[in-house]
XYZ file of C-alpha atoms in Angstrom:
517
model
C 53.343 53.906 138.504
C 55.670 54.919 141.594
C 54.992 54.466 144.981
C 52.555 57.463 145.695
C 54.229 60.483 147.325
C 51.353 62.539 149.159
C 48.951 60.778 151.729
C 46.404 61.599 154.232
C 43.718 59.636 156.502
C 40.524 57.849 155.678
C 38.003 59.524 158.438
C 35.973 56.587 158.332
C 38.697 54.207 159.263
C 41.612 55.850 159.732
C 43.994 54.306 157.233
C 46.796 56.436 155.482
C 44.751 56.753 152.037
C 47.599 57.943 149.059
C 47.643 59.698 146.339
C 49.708 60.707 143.118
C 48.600 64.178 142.892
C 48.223 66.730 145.365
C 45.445 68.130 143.873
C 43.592 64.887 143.371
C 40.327 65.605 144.290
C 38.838 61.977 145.158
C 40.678 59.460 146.813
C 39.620 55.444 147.443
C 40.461 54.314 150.686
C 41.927 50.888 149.921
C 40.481 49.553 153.856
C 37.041 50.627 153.780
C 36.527 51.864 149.830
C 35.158 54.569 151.234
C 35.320 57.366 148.790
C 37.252 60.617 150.320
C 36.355 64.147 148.772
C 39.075 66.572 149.169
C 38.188 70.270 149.470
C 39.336 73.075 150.851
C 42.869 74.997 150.897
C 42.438 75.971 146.985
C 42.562 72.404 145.880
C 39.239 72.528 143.891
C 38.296 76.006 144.017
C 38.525 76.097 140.153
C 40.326 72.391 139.193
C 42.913 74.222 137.152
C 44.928 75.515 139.849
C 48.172 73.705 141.800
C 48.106 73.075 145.014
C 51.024 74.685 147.980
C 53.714 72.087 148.735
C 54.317 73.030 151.963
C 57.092 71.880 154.548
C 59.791 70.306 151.881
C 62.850 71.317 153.994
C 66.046 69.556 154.725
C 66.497 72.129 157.449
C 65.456 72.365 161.038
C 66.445 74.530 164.274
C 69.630 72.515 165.793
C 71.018 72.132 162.242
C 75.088 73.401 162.061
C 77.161 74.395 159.339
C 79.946 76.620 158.093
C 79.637 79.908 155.733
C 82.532 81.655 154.772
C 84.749 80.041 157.156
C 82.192 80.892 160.342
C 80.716 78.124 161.951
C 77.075 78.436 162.946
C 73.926 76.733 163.929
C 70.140 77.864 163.057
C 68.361 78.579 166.363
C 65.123 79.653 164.873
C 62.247 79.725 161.944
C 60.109 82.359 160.690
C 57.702 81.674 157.981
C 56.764 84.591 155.311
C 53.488 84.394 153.898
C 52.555 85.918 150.233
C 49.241 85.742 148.231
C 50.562 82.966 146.456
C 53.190 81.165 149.090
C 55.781 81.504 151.695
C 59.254 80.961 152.716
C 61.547 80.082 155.222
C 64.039 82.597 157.190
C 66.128 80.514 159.729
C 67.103 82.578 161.865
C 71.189 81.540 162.335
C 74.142 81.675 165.234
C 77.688 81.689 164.634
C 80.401 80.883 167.163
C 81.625 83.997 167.903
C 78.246 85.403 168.636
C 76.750 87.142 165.320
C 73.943 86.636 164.180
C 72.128 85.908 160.553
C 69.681 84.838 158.191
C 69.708 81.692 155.968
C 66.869 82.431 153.837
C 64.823 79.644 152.125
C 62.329 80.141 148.974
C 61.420 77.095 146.875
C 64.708 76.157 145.559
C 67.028 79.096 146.162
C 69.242 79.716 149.040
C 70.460 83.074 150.274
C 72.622 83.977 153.312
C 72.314 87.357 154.762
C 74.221 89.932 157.531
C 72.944 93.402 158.487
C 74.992 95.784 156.033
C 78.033 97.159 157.256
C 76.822 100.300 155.205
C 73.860 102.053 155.395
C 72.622 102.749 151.639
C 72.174 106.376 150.738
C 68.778 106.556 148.812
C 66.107 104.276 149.985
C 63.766 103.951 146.870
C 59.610 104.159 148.015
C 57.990 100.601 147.814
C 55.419 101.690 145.924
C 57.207 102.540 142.784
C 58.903 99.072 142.738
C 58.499 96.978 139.837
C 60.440 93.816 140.019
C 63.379 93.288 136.791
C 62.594 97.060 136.260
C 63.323 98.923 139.165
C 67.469 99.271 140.133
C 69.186 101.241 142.804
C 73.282 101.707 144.157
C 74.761 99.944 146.729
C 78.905 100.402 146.947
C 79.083 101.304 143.565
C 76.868 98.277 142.214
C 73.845 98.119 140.541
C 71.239 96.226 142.009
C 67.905 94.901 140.200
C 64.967 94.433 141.978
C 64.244 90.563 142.162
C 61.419 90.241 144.204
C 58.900 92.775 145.779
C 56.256 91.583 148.339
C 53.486 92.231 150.878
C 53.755 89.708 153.612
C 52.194 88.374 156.482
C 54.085 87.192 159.225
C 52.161 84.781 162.450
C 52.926 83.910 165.818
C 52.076 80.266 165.156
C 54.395 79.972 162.100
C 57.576 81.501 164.362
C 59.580 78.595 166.382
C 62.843 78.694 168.595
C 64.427 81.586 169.366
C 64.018 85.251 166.417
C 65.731 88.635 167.216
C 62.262 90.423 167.818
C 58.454 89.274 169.623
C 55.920 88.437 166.603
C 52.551 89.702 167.760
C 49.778 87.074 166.481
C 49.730 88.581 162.725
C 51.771 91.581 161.288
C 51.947 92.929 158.250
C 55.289 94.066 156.325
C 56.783 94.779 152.968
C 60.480 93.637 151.788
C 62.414 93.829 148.340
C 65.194 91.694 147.423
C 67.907 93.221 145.429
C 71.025 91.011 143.397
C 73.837 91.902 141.346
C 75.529 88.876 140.032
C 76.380 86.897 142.995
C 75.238 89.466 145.864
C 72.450 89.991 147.329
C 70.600 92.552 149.214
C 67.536 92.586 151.643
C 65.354 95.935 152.076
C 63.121 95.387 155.014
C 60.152 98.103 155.368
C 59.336 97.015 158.930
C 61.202 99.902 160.352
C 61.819 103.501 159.009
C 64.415 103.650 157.328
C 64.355 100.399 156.341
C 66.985 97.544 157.216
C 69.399 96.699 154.744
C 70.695 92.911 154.717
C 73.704 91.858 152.408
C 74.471 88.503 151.532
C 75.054 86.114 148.915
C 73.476 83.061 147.127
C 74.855 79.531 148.376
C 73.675 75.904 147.850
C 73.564 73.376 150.763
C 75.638 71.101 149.670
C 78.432 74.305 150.079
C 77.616 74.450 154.019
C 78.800 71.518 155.264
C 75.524 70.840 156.758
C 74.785 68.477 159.827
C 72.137 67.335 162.032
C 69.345 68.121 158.874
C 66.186 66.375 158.230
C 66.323 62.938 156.950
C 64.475 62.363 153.591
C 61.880 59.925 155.275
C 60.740 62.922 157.808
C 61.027 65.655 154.682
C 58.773 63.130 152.355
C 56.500 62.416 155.214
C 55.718 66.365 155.966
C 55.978 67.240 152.931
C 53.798 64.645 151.462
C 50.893 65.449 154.078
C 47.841 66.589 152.274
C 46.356 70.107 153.293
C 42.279 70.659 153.196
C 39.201 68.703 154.971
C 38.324 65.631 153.225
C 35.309 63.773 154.221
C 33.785 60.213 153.263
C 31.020 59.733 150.600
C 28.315 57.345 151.774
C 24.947 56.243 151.130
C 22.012 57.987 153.636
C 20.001 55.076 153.093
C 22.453 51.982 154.176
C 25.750 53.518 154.874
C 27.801 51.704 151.899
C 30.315 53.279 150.363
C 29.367 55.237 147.137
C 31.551 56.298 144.431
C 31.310 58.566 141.592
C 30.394 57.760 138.154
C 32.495 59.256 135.850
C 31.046 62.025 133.776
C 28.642 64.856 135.031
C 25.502 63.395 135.741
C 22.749 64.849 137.853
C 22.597 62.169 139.824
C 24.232 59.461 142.396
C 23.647 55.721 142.262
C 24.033 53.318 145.460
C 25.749 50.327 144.164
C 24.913 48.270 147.084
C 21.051 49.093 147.517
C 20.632 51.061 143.672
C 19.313 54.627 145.599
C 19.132 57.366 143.098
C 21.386 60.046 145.609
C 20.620 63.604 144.131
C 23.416 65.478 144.005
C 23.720 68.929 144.934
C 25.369 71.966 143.164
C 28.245 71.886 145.156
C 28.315 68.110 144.325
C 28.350 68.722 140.371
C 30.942 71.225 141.425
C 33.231 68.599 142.904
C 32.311 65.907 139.524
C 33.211 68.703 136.933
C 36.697 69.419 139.015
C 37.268 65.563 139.638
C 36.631 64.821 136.096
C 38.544 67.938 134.872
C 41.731 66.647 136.657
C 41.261 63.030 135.243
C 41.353 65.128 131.771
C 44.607 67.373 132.584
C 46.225 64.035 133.471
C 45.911 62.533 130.237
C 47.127 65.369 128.759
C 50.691 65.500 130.033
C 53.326 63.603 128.209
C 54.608 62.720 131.939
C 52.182 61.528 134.553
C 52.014 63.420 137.925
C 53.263 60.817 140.807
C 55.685 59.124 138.333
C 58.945 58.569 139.413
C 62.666 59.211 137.251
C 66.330 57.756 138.468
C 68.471 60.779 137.799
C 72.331 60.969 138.958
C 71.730 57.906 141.048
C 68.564 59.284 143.294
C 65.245 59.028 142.851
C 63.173 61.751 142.070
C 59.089 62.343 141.919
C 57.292 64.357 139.596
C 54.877 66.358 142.121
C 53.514 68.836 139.306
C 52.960 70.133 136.409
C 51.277 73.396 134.272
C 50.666 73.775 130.628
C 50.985 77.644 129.590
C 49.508 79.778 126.750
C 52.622 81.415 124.841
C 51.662 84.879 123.654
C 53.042 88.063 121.784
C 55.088 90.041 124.419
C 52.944 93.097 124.136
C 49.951 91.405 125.182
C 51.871 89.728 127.894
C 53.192 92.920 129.234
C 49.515 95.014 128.572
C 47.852 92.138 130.870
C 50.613 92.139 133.533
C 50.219 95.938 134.597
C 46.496 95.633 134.479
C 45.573 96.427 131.017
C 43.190 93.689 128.994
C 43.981 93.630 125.292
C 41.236 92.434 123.592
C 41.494 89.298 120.725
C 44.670 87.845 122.192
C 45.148 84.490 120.524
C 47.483 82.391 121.624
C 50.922 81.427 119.406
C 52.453 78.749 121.212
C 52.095 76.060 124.591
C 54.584 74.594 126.393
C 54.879 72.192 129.196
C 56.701 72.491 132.826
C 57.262 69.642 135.007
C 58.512 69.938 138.654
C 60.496 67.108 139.739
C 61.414 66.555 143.569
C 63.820 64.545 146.147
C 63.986 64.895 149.369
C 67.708 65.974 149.379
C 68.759 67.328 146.160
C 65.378 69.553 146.036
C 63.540 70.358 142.792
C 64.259 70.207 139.582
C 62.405 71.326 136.125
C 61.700 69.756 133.141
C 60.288 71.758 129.790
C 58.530 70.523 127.160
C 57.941 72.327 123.850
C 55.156 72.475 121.798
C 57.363 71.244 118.821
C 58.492 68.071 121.130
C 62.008 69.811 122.130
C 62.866 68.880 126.070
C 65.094 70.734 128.532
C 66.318 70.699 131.629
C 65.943 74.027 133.727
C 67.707 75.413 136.378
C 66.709 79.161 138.414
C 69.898 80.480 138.839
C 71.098 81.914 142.208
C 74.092 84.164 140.862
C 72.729 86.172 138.415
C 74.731 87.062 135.010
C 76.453 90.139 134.670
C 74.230 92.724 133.299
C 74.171 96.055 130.951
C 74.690 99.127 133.060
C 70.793 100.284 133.392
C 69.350 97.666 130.900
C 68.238 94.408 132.485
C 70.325 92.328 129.699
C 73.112 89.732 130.019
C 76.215 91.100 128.806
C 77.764 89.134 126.042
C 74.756 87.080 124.834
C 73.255 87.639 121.744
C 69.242 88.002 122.317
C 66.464 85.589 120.774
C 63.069 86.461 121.414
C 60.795 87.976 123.811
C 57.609 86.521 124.460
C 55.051 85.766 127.274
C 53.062 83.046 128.533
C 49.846 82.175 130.523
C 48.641 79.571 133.260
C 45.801 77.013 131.270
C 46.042 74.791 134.598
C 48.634 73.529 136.728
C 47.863 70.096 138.699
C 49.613 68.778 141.238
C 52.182 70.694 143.932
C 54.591 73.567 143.723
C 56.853 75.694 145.861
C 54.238 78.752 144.961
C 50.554 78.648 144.121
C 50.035 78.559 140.715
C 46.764 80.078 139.172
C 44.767 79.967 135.769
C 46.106 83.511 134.186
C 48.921 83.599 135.776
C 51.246 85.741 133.452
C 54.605 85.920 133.072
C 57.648 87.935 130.591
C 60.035 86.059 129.154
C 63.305 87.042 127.133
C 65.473 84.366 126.107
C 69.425 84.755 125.026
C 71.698 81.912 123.384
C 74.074 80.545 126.082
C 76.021 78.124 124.496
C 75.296 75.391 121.710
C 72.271 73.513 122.612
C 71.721 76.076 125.710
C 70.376 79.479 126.359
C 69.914 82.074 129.731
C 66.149 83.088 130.096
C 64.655 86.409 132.100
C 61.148 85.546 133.829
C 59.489 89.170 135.088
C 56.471 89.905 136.747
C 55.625 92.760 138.980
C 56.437 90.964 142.311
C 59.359 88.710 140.603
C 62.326 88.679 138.804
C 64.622 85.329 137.999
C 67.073 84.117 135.926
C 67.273 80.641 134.561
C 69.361 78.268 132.694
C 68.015 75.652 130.251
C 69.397 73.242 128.612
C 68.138 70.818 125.671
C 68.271 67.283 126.446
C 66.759 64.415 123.769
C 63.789 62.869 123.981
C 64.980 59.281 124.820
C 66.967 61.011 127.876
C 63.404 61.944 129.391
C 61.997 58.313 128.574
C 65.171 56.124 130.225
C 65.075 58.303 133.425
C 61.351 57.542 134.325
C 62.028 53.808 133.395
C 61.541 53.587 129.647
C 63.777 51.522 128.164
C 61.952 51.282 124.456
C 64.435 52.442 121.594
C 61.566 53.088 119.523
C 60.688 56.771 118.958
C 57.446 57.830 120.538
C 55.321 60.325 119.141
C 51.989 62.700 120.926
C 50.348 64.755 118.628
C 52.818 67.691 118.534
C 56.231 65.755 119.187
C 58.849 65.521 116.781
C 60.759 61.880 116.658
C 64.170 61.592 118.667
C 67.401 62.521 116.645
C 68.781 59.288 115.009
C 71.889 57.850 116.318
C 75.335 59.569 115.633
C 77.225 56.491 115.480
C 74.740 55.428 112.222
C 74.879 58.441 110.710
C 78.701 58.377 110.956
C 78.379 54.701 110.037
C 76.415 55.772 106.899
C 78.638 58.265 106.047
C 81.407 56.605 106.050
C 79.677 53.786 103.245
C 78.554 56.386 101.655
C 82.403 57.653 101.248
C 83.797 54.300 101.120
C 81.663 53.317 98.126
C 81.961 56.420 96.094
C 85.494 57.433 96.433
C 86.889 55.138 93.274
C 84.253 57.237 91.003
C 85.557 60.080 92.420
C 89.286 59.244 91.685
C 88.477 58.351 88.112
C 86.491 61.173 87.182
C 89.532 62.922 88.291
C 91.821 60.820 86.736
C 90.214 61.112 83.219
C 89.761 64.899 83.677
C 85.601 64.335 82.931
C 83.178 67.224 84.487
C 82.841 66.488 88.191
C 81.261 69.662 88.895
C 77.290 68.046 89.435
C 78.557 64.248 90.698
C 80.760 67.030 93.472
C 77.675 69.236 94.040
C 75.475 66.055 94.650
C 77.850 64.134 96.895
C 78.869 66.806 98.725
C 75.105 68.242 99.460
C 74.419 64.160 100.569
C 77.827 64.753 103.293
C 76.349 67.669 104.446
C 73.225 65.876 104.979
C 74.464 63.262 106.991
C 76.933 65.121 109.132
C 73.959 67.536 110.035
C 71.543 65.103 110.832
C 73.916 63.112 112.950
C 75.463 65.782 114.520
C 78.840 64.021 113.920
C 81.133 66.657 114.923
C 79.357 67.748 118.364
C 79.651 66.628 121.957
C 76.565 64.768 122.590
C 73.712 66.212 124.624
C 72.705 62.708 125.812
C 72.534 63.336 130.002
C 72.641 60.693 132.143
């Protein structure tokens, strides 16, 4: 296992104590062995929900960089809090003056101006309903990507912002995009104010003066929620849990039967109920995976329910279908680095693996239908939280449900629409083998590796082509003399060409391989 990525203190001694997991909820403090319970913050309220990575950016006030030819430098920070998160707005200077926002939401980037145009209907928040609702800005149509109540504190503003935040107000935005624009409706005034802008990517902005990825890891990496150390009331020693639910506490220095209280069982059912999610992800939580030459850590991961898109839809606006039975699971893991960000990994319940990107320019859509142009549909279908464990951009609950329509893309590819009512996103997946997944987190075993609903990796294109090339070699004078003689060749041609078509299938002879590095 990796070098641990989160940490906190022991508050008996006051050594960094680490962990794998975020939403660990015991920790061993390797000076004292005192045991540290972890509450608080969401991290055990039910032990099936993730825990808020908080602090993760590169950027800070004082950071400079160029968009669109402009030069400019973020002079201040304003957090935006949401029932399930927040985000950044840096608040941004440019040379000549201006002024604008570089907004900041798990791993998308989005650069705003006030809108040179005001925009002639301004649609009622209420009735929004985000990858349904569309309006008309300049003669584009504009889908509704994310629709929000938020909260916004004096003690989460820094540097210098455009207006005075009282201690706590309220507001209500909607973000708008069409293909590779973008557009901000902010409720705080009447009418609203409209902000236009565009998706980037920081490696685009010629960025200086950012974060370095020892002070992102180490803020980052600081765990939220009280913690507190477990000791004996009759001699002080440290005491740690027994695994399983018991009733009861054992000393092990002086053998005193500790009783343990309801909200005690509370915290051994959680404990013991995160020791069981970890054994049942393919990849462990805290594990680490060399990909493009940096090192990445897997911080999370959540195992979802697939289900028929009706009920999906029925339980998203409030309605609860009754007898829903699941028809699928699937796996996503959220890989970080300090630098490059996040990145996802997807595991299917038939053992397929992709890579998954959210995409920050948007395909081109049908006129009023919320549906890639050009790409021929799959399926529709929805899915549900079971548990999440570990940390995420966004906090992830048990029955958390999402919409999903997925279109082909390309060859070993497809485009996928995620809809709630508060969010809309596009993303890009991409299958990748097996044995991919196994030599980035350090496994360099050829042999194919099973769990209970994995398929085996692919076998090796160069043996298949190796095979059928024997194969070819070695029958080709029967061939020829069947010809030759004029005999029936119509079965020994059925069979040998139904055993080619075998071989080039399996090996996927004539097809650019999907091995990533």
């Amino acid at each position: 296992m990796s070098e641990p990525f989160f940490k906190t203190d022991c508050p008996s001694c006051g050594a960094p104590v680490h962990a794998h997991s975020a939403t660990a909820v015991t920790l061993v403090c390797g000076f004292c062995h005192s045991l540290l319970v972890r509450q608080g913050a969401g991290i055990i309220d039910s032990g099936r929900d993730s825990a808020l990575l908080e602090d993760f950016s590169p950027l800070q006030i004082g950071t400079a960089g160029t968009f669109a030819n402009r030069p400019f430098a973020i002079i201040g920070r304003l957090q935006a809090k949401y029932d399930a998160g927040m985000w950044n707005e840096w608040y941004v200077q440019f040379e000549d003056g201006a002024n604008g926002w570089l907004s900041e939401s798990g791993d998308q980037y989005v650069f705003t101006l006030p809108a040179a145009e005001p925009l002639q209907e301004i649609p009622e928040f209420s009735s929004l309903v985000a990858g349904r609702s569309s309006l008309i800005y300049r003669n584009k149509r504009f889908w509704a990507a994310d629709v929000r109540d938020i909260v916004l504190e004096q003690a989460a503003a820094q540097g210098e912002l455009p207006f005075a935040v009282p201690p706590q107000m309220k507001n209500q935005v909607a973000d708008w995009r069409c293909e590779q624009i973008f557009l901000t409706l902010d409720y705080a005034s009447s009418p609203p104010e409209v902000f236009v802008g565009q998706g980037v990517k920081l490696a685009d902005l010629q960025l200086g003066n950012t974060r370095s990825s020892e002070q992102v890891t180490d803020s980052a990496g600081r765990l939220k929620g009280t913690r507190q150390a477990e000791s004996c009331p009759n001699c002080g020693s440290p005491v740690q849990w027994i695994t399983g639910l018991t009733p009861s506490i054992l000393c092990p220095s002086c053998g005193s039967n500790l009783d343990a209280t309801e909200g005690k069982l509370e915290l051994l059912e959680a404990n013991n109920r995160r020791e069981a999610q970890a054994d049942a992800f393919t990849l462990k939580i805290g594990s680490e995976a060399r990909i493009n030459n940096r090192t990445y850590t897997l911080i999370g991961a959540v195992r979802k329910d697939e289900l028929e898109p009706e009920d999906a839809f029925n339980l998203m606006f409030g309605q609860k279908p009754l007898g829903i039975v699941p028809v699928g699971r699937w796996t996503e893991y959220l890989l970080f680095e300090p630098q490059a960000g996040f990145m996802w990994l997807v595991e299917s319940g038939d053992g397929e693996w992709s890579v998954s990107e959210t995409l920050n320019v948007w395909p081109r859509l049908y006129g009023d239908l919320f549906q890639p142009q050009g790409l021929p549909k799959l399926y529709d279908y929805g899915g549900r939280v079971v548990f999440a464990a570990g940390a995420f951009y966004w906090h992830i609950r048990q029955g958390d449900v999402d919409f999903y329509s997925d279109y082909r893309h390309n060859s070993n590819g497809k485009l996928c629409a995620e809809c709630n009512r508060h969010e809309a996103a596009w993303s890009q997946s991409t299958t990748i083998p097996y044995r991919t997944v196994r030599r980035w987190f350090g496994d360099t075993n050829d042999t194919p590796q099973y769990s209970a609903d994995m398929r085996p990796d692919e076998p090796s294109r160069w043996l298949m082509l190796l095979l059928t090339t024997i194969f070819v070699v070695i029958n080709l004078p029967a061939w020829i003399s069947m010809f030759v003689t004029e005999e029936d060749i119509s079965l020994a041609a059925f069979v040998s060409a139904m055993v080619l078509y075998f071989l080039v299938k399996r090996g996927n002879i004539f097809t650019e391989s999907d091995d990533e590095e």
